[in-house]
mmCIF file of C-alpha atoms and ligand atoms in Angstrom:
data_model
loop_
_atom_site.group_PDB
_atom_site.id
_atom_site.type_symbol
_atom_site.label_atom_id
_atom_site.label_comp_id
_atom_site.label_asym_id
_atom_site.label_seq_id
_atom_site.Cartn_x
_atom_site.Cartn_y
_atom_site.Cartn_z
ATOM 1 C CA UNK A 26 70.952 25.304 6.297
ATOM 2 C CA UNK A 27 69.656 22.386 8.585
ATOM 3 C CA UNK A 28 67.105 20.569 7.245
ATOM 4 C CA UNK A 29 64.490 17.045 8.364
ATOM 5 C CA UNK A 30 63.908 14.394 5.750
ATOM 6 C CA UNK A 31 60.342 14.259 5.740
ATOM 7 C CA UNK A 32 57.917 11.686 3.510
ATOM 8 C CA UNK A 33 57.662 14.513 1.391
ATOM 9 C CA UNK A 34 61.554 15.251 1.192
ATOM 10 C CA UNK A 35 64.003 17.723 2.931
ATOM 11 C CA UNK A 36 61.874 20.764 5.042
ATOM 12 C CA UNK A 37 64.153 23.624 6.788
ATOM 13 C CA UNK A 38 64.316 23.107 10.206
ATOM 14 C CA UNK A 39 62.892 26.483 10.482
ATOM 15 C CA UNK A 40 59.751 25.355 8.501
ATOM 16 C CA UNK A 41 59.116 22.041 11.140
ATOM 17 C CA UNK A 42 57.204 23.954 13.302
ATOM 18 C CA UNK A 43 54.673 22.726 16.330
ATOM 19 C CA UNK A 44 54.899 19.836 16.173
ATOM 20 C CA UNK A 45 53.273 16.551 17.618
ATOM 21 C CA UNK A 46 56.295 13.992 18.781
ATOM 22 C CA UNK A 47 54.598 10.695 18.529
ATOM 23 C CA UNK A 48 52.084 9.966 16.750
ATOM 24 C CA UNK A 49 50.852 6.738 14.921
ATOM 25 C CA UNK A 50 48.963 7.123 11.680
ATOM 26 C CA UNK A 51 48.160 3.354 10.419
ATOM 27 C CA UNK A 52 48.964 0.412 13.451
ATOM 28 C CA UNK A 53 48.183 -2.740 11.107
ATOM 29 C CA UNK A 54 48.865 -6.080 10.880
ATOM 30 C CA UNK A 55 49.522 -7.725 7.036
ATOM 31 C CA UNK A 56 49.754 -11.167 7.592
ATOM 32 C CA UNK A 57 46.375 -11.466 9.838
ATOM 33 C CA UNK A 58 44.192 -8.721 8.215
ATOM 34 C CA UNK A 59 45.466 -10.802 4.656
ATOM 35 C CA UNK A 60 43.889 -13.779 5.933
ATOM 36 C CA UNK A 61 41.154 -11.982 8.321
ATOM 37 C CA UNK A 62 40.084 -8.417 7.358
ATOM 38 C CA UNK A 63 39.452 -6.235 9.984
ATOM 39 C CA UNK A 64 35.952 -4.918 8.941
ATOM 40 C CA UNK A 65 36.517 -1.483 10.728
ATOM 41 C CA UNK A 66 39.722 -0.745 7.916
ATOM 42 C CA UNK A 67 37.284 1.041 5.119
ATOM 43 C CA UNK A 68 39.997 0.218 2.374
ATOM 44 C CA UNK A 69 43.124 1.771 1.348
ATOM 45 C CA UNK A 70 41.481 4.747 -0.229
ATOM 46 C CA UNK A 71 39.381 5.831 1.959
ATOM 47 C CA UNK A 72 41.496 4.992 5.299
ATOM 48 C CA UNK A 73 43.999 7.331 3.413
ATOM 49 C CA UNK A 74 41.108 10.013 2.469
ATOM 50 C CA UNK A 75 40.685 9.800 6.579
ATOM 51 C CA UNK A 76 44.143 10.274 7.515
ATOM 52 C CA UNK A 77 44.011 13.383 5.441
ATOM 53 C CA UNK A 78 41.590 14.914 6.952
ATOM 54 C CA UNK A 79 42.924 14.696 10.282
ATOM 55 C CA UNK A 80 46.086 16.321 9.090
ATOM 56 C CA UNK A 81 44.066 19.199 7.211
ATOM 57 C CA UNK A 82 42.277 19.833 10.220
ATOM 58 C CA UNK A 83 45.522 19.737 12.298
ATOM 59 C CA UNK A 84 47.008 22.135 9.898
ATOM 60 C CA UNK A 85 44.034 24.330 10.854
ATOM 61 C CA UNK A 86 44.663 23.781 14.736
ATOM 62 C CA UNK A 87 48.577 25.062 13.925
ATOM 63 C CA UNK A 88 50.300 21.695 14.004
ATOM 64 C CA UNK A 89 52.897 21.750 11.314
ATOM 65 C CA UNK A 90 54.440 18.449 11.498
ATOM 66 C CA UNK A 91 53.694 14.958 13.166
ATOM 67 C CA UNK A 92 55.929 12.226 13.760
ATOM 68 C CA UNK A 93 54.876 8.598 13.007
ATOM 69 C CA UNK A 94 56.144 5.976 15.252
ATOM 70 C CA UNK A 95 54.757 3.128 13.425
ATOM 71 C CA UNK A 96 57.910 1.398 13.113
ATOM 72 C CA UNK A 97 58.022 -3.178 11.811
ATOM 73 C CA UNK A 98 56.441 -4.323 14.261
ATOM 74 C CA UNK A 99 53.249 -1.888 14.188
ATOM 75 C CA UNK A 100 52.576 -2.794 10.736
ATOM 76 C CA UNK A 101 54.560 0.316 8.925
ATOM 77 C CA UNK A 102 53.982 0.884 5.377
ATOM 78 C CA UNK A 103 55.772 3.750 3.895
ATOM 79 C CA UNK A 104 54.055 4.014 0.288
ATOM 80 C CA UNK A 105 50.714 3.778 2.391
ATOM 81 C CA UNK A 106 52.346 7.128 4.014
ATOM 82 C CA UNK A 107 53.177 8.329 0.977
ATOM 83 C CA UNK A 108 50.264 8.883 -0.461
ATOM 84 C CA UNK A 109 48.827 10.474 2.984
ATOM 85 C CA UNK A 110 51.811 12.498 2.714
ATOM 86 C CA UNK A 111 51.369 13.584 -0.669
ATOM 87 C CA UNK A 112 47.905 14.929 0.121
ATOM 88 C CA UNK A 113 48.311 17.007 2.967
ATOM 89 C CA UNK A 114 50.081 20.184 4.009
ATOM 90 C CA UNK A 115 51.796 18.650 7.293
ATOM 91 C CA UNK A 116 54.954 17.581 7.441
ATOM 92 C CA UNK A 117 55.394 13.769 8.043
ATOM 93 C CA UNK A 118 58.546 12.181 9.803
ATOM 94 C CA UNK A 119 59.105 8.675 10.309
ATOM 95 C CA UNK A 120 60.984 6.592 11.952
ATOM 96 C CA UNK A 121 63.200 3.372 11.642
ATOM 97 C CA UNK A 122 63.549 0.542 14.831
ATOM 98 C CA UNK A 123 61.346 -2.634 15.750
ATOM 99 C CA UNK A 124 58.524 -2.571 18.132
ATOM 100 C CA UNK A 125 58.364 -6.009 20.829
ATOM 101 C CA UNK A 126 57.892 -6.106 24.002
ATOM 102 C CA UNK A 127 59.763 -9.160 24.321
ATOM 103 C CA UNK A 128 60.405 -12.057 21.123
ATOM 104 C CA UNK A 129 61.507 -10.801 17.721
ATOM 105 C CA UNK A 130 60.227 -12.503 14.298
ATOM 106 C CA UNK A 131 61.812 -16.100 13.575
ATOM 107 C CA UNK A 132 64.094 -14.018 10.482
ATOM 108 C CA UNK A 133 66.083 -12.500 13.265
ATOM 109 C CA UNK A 134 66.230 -15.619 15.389
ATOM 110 C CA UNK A 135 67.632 -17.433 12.532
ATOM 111 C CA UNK A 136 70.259 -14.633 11.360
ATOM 112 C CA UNK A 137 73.094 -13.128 13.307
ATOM 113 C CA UNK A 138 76.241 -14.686 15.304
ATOM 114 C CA UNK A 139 75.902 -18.459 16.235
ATOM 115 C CA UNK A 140 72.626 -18.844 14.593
ATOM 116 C CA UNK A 141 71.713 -20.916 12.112
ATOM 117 C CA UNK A 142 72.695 -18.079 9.110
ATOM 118 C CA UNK A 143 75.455 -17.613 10.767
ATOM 119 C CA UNK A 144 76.752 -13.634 10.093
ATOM 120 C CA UNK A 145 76.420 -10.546 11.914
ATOM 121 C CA UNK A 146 73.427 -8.968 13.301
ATOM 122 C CA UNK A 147 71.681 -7.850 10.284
ATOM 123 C CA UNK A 148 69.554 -5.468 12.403
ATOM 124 C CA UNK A 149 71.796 -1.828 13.238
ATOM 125 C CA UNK A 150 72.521 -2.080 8.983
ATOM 126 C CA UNK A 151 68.833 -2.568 8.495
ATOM 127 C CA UNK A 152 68.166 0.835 10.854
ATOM 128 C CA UNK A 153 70.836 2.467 9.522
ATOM 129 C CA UNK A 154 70.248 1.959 5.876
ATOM 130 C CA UNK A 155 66.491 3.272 6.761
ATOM 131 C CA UNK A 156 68.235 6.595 8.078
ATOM 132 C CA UNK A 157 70.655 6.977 5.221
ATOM 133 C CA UNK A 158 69.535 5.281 1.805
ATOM 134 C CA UNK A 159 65.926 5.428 2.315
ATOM 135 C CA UNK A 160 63.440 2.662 3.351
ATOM 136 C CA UNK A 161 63.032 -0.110 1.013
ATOM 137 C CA UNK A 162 62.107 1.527 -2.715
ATOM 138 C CA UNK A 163 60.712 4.630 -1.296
ATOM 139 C CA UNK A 164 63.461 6.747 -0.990
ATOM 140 C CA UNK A 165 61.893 8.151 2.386
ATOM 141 C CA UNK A 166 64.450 8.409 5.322
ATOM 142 C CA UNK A 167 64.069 7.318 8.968
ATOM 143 C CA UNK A 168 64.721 10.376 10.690
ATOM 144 C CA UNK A 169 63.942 8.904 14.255
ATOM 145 C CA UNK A 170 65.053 5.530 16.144
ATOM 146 C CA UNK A 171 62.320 3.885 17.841
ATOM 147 C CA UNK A 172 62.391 1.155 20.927
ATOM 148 C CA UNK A 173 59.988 -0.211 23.207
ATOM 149 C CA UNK A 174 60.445 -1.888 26.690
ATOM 150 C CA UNK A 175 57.085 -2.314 28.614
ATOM 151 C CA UNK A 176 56.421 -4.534 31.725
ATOM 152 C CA UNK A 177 58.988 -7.777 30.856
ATOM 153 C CA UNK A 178 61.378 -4.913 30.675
ATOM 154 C CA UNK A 179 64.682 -5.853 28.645
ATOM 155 C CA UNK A 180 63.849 -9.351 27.344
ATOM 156 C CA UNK A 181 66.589 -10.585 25.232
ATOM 157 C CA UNK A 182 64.606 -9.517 21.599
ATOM 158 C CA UNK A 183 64.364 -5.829 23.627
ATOM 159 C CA UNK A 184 67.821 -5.959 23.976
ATOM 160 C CA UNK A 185 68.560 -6.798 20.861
ATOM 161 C CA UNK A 186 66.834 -4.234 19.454
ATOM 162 C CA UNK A 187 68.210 -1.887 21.919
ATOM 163 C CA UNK A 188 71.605 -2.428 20.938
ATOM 164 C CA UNK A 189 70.681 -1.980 17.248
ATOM 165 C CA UNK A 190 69.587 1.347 17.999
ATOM 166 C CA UNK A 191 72.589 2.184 20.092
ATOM 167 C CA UNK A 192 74.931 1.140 17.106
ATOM 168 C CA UNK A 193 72.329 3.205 14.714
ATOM 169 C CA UNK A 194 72.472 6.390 17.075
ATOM 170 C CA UNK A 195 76.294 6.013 17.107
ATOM 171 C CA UNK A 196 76.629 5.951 13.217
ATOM 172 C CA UNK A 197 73.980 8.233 12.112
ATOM 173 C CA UNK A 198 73.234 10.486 14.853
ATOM 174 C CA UNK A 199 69.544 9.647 14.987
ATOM 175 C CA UNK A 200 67.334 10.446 17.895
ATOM 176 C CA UNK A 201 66.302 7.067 20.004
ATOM 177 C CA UNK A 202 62.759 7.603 21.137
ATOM 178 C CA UNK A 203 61.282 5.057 23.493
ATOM 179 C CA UNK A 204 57.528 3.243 24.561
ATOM 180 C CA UNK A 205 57.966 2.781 28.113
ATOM 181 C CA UNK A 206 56.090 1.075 30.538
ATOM 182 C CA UNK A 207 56.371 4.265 33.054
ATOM 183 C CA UNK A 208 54.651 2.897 36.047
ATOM 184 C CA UNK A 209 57.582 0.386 35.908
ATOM 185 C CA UNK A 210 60.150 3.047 35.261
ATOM 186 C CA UNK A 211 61.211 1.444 32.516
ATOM 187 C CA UNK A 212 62.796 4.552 31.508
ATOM 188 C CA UNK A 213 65.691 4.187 33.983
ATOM 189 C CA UNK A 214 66.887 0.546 32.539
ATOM 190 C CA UNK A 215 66.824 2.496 28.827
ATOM 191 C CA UNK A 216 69.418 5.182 30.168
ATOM 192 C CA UNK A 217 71.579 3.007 32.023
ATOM 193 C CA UNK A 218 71.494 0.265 28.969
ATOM 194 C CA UNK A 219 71.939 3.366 26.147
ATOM 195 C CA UNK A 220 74.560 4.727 28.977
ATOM 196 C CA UNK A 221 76.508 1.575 29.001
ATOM 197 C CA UNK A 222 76.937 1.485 25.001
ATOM 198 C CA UNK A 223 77.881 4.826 24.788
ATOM 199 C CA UNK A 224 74.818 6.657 23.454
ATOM 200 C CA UNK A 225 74.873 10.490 25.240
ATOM 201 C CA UNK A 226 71.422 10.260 27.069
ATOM 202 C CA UNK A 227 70.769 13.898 25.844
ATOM 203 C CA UNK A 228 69.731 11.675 22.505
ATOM 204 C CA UNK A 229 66.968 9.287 24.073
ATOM 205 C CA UNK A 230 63.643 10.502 24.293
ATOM 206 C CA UNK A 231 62.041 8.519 27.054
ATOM 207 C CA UNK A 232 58.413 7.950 25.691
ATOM 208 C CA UNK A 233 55.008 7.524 27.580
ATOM 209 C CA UNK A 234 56.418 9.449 30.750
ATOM 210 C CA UNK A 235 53.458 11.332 30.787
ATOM 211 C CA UNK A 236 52.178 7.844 32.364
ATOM 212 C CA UNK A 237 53.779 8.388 35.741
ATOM 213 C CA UNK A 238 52.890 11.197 37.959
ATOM 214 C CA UNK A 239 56.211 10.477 40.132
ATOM 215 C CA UNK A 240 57.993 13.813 39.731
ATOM 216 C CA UNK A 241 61.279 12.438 41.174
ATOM 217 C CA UNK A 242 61.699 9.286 38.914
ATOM 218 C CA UNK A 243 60.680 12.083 36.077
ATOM 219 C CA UNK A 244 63.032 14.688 37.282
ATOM 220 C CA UNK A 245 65.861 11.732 37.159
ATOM 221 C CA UNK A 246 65.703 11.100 33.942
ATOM 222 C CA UNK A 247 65.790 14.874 33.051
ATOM 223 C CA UNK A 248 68.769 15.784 35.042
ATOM 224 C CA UNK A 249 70.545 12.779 33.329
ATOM 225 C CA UNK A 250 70.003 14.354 30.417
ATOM 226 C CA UNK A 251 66.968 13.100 28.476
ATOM 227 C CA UNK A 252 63.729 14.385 27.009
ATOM 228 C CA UNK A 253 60.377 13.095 27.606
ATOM 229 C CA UNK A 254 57.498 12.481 26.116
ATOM 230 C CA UNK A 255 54.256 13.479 27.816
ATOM 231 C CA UNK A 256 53.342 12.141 24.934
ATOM 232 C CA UNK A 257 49.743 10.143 26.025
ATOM 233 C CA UNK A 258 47.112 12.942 26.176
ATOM 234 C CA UNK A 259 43.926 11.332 26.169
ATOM 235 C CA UNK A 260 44.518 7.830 26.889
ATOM 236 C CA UNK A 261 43.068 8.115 29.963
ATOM 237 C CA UNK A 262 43.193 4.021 30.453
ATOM 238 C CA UNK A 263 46.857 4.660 31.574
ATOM 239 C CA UNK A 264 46.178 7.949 33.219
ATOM 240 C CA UNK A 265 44.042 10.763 33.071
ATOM 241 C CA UNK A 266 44.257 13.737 31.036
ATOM 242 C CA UNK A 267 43.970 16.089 34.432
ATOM 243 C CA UNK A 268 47.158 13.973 36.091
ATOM 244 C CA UNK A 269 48.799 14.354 32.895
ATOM 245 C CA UNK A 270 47.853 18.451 32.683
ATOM 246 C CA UNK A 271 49.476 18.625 36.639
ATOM 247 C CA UNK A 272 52.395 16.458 35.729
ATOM 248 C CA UNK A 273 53.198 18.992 32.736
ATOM 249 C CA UNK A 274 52.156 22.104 34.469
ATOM 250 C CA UNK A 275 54.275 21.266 37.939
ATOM 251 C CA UNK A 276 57.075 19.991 35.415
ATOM 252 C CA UNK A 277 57.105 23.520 33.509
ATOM 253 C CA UNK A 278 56.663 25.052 37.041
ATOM 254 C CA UNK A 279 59.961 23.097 38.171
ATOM 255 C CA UNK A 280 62.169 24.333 35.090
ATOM 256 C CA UNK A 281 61.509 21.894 32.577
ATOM 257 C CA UNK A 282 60.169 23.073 29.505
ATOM 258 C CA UNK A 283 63.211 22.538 27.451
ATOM 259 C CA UNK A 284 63.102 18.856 28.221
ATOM 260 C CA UNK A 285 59.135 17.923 27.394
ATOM 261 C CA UNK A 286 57.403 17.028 24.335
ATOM 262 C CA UNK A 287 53.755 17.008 23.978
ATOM 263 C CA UNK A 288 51.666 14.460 21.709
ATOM 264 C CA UNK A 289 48.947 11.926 21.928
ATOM 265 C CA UNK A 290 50.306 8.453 20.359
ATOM 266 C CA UNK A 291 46.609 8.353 18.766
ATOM 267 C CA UNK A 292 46.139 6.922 15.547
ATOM 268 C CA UNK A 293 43.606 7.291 12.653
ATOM 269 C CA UNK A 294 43.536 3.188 12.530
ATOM 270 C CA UNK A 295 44.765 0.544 14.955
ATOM 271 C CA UNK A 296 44.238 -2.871 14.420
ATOM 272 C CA UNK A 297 45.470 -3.566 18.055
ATOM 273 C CA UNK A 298 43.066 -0.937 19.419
ATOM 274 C CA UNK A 299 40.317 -0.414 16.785
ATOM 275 C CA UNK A 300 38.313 2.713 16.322
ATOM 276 C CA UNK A 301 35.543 1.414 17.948
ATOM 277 C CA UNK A 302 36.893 0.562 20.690
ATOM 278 C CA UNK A 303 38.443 3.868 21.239
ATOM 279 C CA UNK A 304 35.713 5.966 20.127
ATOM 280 C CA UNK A 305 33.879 3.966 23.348
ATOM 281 C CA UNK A 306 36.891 3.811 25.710
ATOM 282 C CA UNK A 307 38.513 7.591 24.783
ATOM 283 C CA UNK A 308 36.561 9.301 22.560
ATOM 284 C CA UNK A 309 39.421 12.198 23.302
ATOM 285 C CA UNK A 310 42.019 10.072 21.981
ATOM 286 C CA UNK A 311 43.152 11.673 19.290
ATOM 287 C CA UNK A 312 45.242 14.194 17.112
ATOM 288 C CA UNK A 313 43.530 17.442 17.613
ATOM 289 C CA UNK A 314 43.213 16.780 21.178
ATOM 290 C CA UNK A 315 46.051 18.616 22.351
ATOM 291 C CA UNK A 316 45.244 21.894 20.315
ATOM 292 C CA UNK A 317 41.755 21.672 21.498
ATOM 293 C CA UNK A 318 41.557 20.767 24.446
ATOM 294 C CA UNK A 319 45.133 20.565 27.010
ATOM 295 C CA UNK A 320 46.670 23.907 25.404
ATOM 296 C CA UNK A 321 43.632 26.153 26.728
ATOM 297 C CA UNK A 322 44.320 24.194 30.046
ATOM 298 C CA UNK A 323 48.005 24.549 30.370
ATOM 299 C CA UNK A 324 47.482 28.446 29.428
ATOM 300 C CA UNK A 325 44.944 28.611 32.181
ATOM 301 C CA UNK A 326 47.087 26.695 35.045
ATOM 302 C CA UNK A 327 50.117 29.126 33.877
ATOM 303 C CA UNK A 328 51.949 27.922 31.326
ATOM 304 C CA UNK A 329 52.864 30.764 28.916
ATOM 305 C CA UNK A 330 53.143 30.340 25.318
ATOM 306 C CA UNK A 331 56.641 31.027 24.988
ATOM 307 C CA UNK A 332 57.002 27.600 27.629
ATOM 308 C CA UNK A 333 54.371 25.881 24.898
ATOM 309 C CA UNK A 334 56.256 27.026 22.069
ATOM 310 C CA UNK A 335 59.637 25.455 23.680
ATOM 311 C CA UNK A 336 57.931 22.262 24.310
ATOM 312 C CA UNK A 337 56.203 21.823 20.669
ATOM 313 C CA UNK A 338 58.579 23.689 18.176
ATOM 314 C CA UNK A 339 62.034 24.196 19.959
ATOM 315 C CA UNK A 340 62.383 20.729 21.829
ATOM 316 C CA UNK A 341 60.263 18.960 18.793
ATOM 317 C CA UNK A 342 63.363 20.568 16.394
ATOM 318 C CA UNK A 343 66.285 19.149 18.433
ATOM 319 C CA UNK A 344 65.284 15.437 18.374
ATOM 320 C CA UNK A 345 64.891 15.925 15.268
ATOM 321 C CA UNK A 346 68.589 17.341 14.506
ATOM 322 C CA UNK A 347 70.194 14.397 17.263
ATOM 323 C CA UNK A 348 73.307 14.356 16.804
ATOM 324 C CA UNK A 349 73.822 15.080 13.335
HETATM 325 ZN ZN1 ZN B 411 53.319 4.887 20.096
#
């Protein structure tokens, strides 16, 4: 029987359900909320208390699983998860991989070849013991591989990281799931740089696509083998939710249900983007929003529930499985 290492442990991939693709739970910052709290982050228990409502309430809505994206670089903290985790009936997945748009820490430009601890690239073992052992202590597994290129597009820490995940993917089988900057097509220099180390492109989920309303550059990266991820609904500062509704419903129109995912990328706190600010920029922004709001509208511009149920259960279960 196939199974998903979730916070909670191993779930049968039969059990994963509808599921949201990616998602961000906690987007923090240690080092500057140590030495300057953020006065919108209510304190550890009742930021978790939050975050368990708005899984209850998803389980409610028929969302089964979510998977959490927060990867170093966001601020992840998988014993914060935990305890979320341990409180709710959805299923949470996480993910291993290092999120820059361009420099990486000083520890990684001090170790690896030619640097000043001279040794090999301590990053694909890093990813790879998070998808095998277990991060840290926790004993939870990275199920997912995440990267991010945005507008300086593959920057020399980008590549890095890139490469890390192409070793990771190669060795464990994981799924590589991307941020993109889509109005820059960043998700053509991810294929041809996961193309060029070997990585089949059928395993790289190109993330944000739902950004771009360009149906060839979309259809591109289908027919070379990738899923997307319309994966933005309700951040209507990139786009708005009715472009992102057509691209979907002309998408599903075309023949592409069995390469789409559907999610938000909200987040019950974000230091970067604070609740304030989204409550007053998009108030929609959020987890629910797709069961609420964009299912009722797909249904009603066509899209038939067995096309919704490829999109959130079957495609959501094979990135999930990769290549393992
Ligand atoms: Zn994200």
């Amino acid at each position: 029987m196939s199974t998903v290492d979730t916070v909670n442990g191993p779930v049968a991939l039969e059990a994963i359900g509808r599921t949201l693709t990616h998602e961000h739970i906690f987007t923090k910052n240690p080092e500057i909320e140590e030495g300057w709290p953020d006065p919108e982050w209510e304190g550890e228990d009742a930021m978790v208390a939050k975050a368990v409502d708005t899984l209850d309430e998803l389980k409610t809505l028929g969302i089964e699983t979510i998977i959490d994206l927060t990867v170093p670089g966001l601020g992840r903290s998988i014993p914060r998860i935990q305890r979320v985790a341990a409180a709710t009936a959805v299923n949470i997945v996480v993910a291993t991989g290092y999120y820059t748009f361009n420099a990486l820490p000083t520890f990684f430009q001090t170790h690896g070849p030619g640097l000043m601890v001279d040794m090999d690239d301590p990053m694909p073992a890093m990813f790879i013991r998070d998808l095998t052992t277990g991060i840290g202590d926790t004993g939870v597994k990275a199920v997912m591989i995440k990267v991010a290129t945005d507008e300086p597009g593959l920057t020399p820490g980008v590549e890095r990281v890139m490469g890390a995940a192409a070793t990771a993917h190669l060795e464990t089988g994981a799924t590589i799931t991307t941020h993109t900057h889509a109005r820059e097509f960043r998700g053509r220099d991810q294929q041809e740089f996961f193309r060029s180390r070997g990585v089949p492109l059928e395993h790289v989920l190109i993330g944000h696509s739902g950004d771009s309303t360009d149906l060839d550059y979309l259809r591109e990266l289908m027919d070379n083998g990738s899923t997307l991820g319309m994966d933005r609904f309700g951040m209507v500062s990139m786009r708005s939710d009715s472009e992102r509704v057509d691209t979907v419903v002309r998408l599903v129109e075309l023949g592409y249900a069995e390469k789409l995912t559907l999610s938000h990328d909200a987040g019950v706190f974000s230091i970067n983007t604070p609740p304030s600010f989204r409550r007053r920029e998009s108030p929609d922004w959020n987890h629910a929003h797709i069961s609420r709001d964009i299912l009722p509208q797909l249904r009603e511009r066509g899209v038939s529930d067995a096309d919704i149920d490829q999109m959130m259960i079957t495609n959501a279960a094979r990135i999930l499985v990769g290549a393992r």
